[in-house]
Coordinates of C-alpha atoms in Angstrom, one line a residue:
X1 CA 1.0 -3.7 12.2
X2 CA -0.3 -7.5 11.6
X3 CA -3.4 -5.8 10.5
X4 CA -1.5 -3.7 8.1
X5 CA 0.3 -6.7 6.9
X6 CA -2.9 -8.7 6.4
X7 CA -4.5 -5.8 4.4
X8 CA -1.3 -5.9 2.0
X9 CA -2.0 -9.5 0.9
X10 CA -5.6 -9.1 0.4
X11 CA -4.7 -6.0 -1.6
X12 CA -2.3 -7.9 -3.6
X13 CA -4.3 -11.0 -4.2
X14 CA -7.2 -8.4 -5.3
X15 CA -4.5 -7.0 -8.0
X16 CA -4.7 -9.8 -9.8
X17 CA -8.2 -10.1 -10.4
X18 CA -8.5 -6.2 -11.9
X19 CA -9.0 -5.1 -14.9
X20 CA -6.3 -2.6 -16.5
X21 CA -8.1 0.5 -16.3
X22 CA -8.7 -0.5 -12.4
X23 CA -4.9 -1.7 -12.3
X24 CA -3.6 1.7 -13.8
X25 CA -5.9 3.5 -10.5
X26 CA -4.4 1.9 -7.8
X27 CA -0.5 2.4 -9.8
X28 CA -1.6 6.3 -9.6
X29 CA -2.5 6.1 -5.6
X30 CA 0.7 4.4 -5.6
X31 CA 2.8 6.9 -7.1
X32 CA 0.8 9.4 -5.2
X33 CA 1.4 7.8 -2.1
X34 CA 5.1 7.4 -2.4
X35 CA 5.2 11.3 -3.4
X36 CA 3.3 12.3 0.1
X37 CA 4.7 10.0 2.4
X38 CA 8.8 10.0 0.7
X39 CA 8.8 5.9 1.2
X40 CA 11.5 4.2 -0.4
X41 CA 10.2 1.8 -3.6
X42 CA 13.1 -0.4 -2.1
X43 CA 11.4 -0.9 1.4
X44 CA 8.1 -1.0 -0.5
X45 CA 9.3 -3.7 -2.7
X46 CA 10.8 -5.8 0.2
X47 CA 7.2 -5.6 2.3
X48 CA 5.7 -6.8 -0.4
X49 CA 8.1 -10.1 -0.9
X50 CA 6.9 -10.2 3.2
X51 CA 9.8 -8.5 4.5
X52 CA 8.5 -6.2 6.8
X53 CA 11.1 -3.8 7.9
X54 CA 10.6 -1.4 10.9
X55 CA 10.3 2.4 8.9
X56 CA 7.8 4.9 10.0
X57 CA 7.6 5.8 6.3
X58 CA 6.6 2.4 5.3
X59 CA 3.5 2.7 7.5
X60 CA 2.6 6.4 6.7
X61 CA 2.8 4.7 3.0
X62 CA 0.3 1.8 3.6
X63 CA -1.9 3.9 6.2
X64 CA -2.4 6.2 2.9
X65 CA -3.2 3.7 0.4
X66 CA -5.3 1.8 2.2
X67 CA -7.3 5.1 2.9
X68 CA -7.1 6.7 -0.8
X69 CA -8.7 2.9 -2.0
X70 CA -11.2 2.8 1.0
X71 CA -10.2 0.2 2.8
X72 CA -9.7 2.0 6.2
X73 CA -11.4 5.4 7.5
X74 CA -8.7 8.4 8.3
X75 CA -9.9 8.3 11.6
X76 CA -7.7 4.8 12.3

């Protein structure tokens, strides 16, 4: 989970630094994420203030963004 937590803020931080066209990508893994996986925007939005909340869905979510941008292999 830590890892998962530091992968989060480096995602974020990297959000700032995209262009709109790149911005408007990761929105659609996002939304295509949170279709899959049934996560909450609520529970999303508190992990990202750094409120990390025990829900299986919230991991499922980050375990498939992270894949669908790259950052992991499917086989973690």
């Amino acid at each position: 989970m830590k890892r998962f937590i530091f992968l989060a803020f480096l995602v974020c931080g990297a959000m700032a630094s995209l262009t709109e066209k790149q911005q408007q990508h990761m929105h659609s893994i996002h939304t295509m994420c949170v279709s899959e996986i049934g996560v909450s925007e609520d529970v999303i939005d508190k992990a990202r203030s750094g409120d990390f909340v025990q829900d299986a869905k919230l991991k499922c979510f980050m375990k498939c963004y992270f894949d669908k941008i790259g950052v992991v292999s499917e086989n973690v």
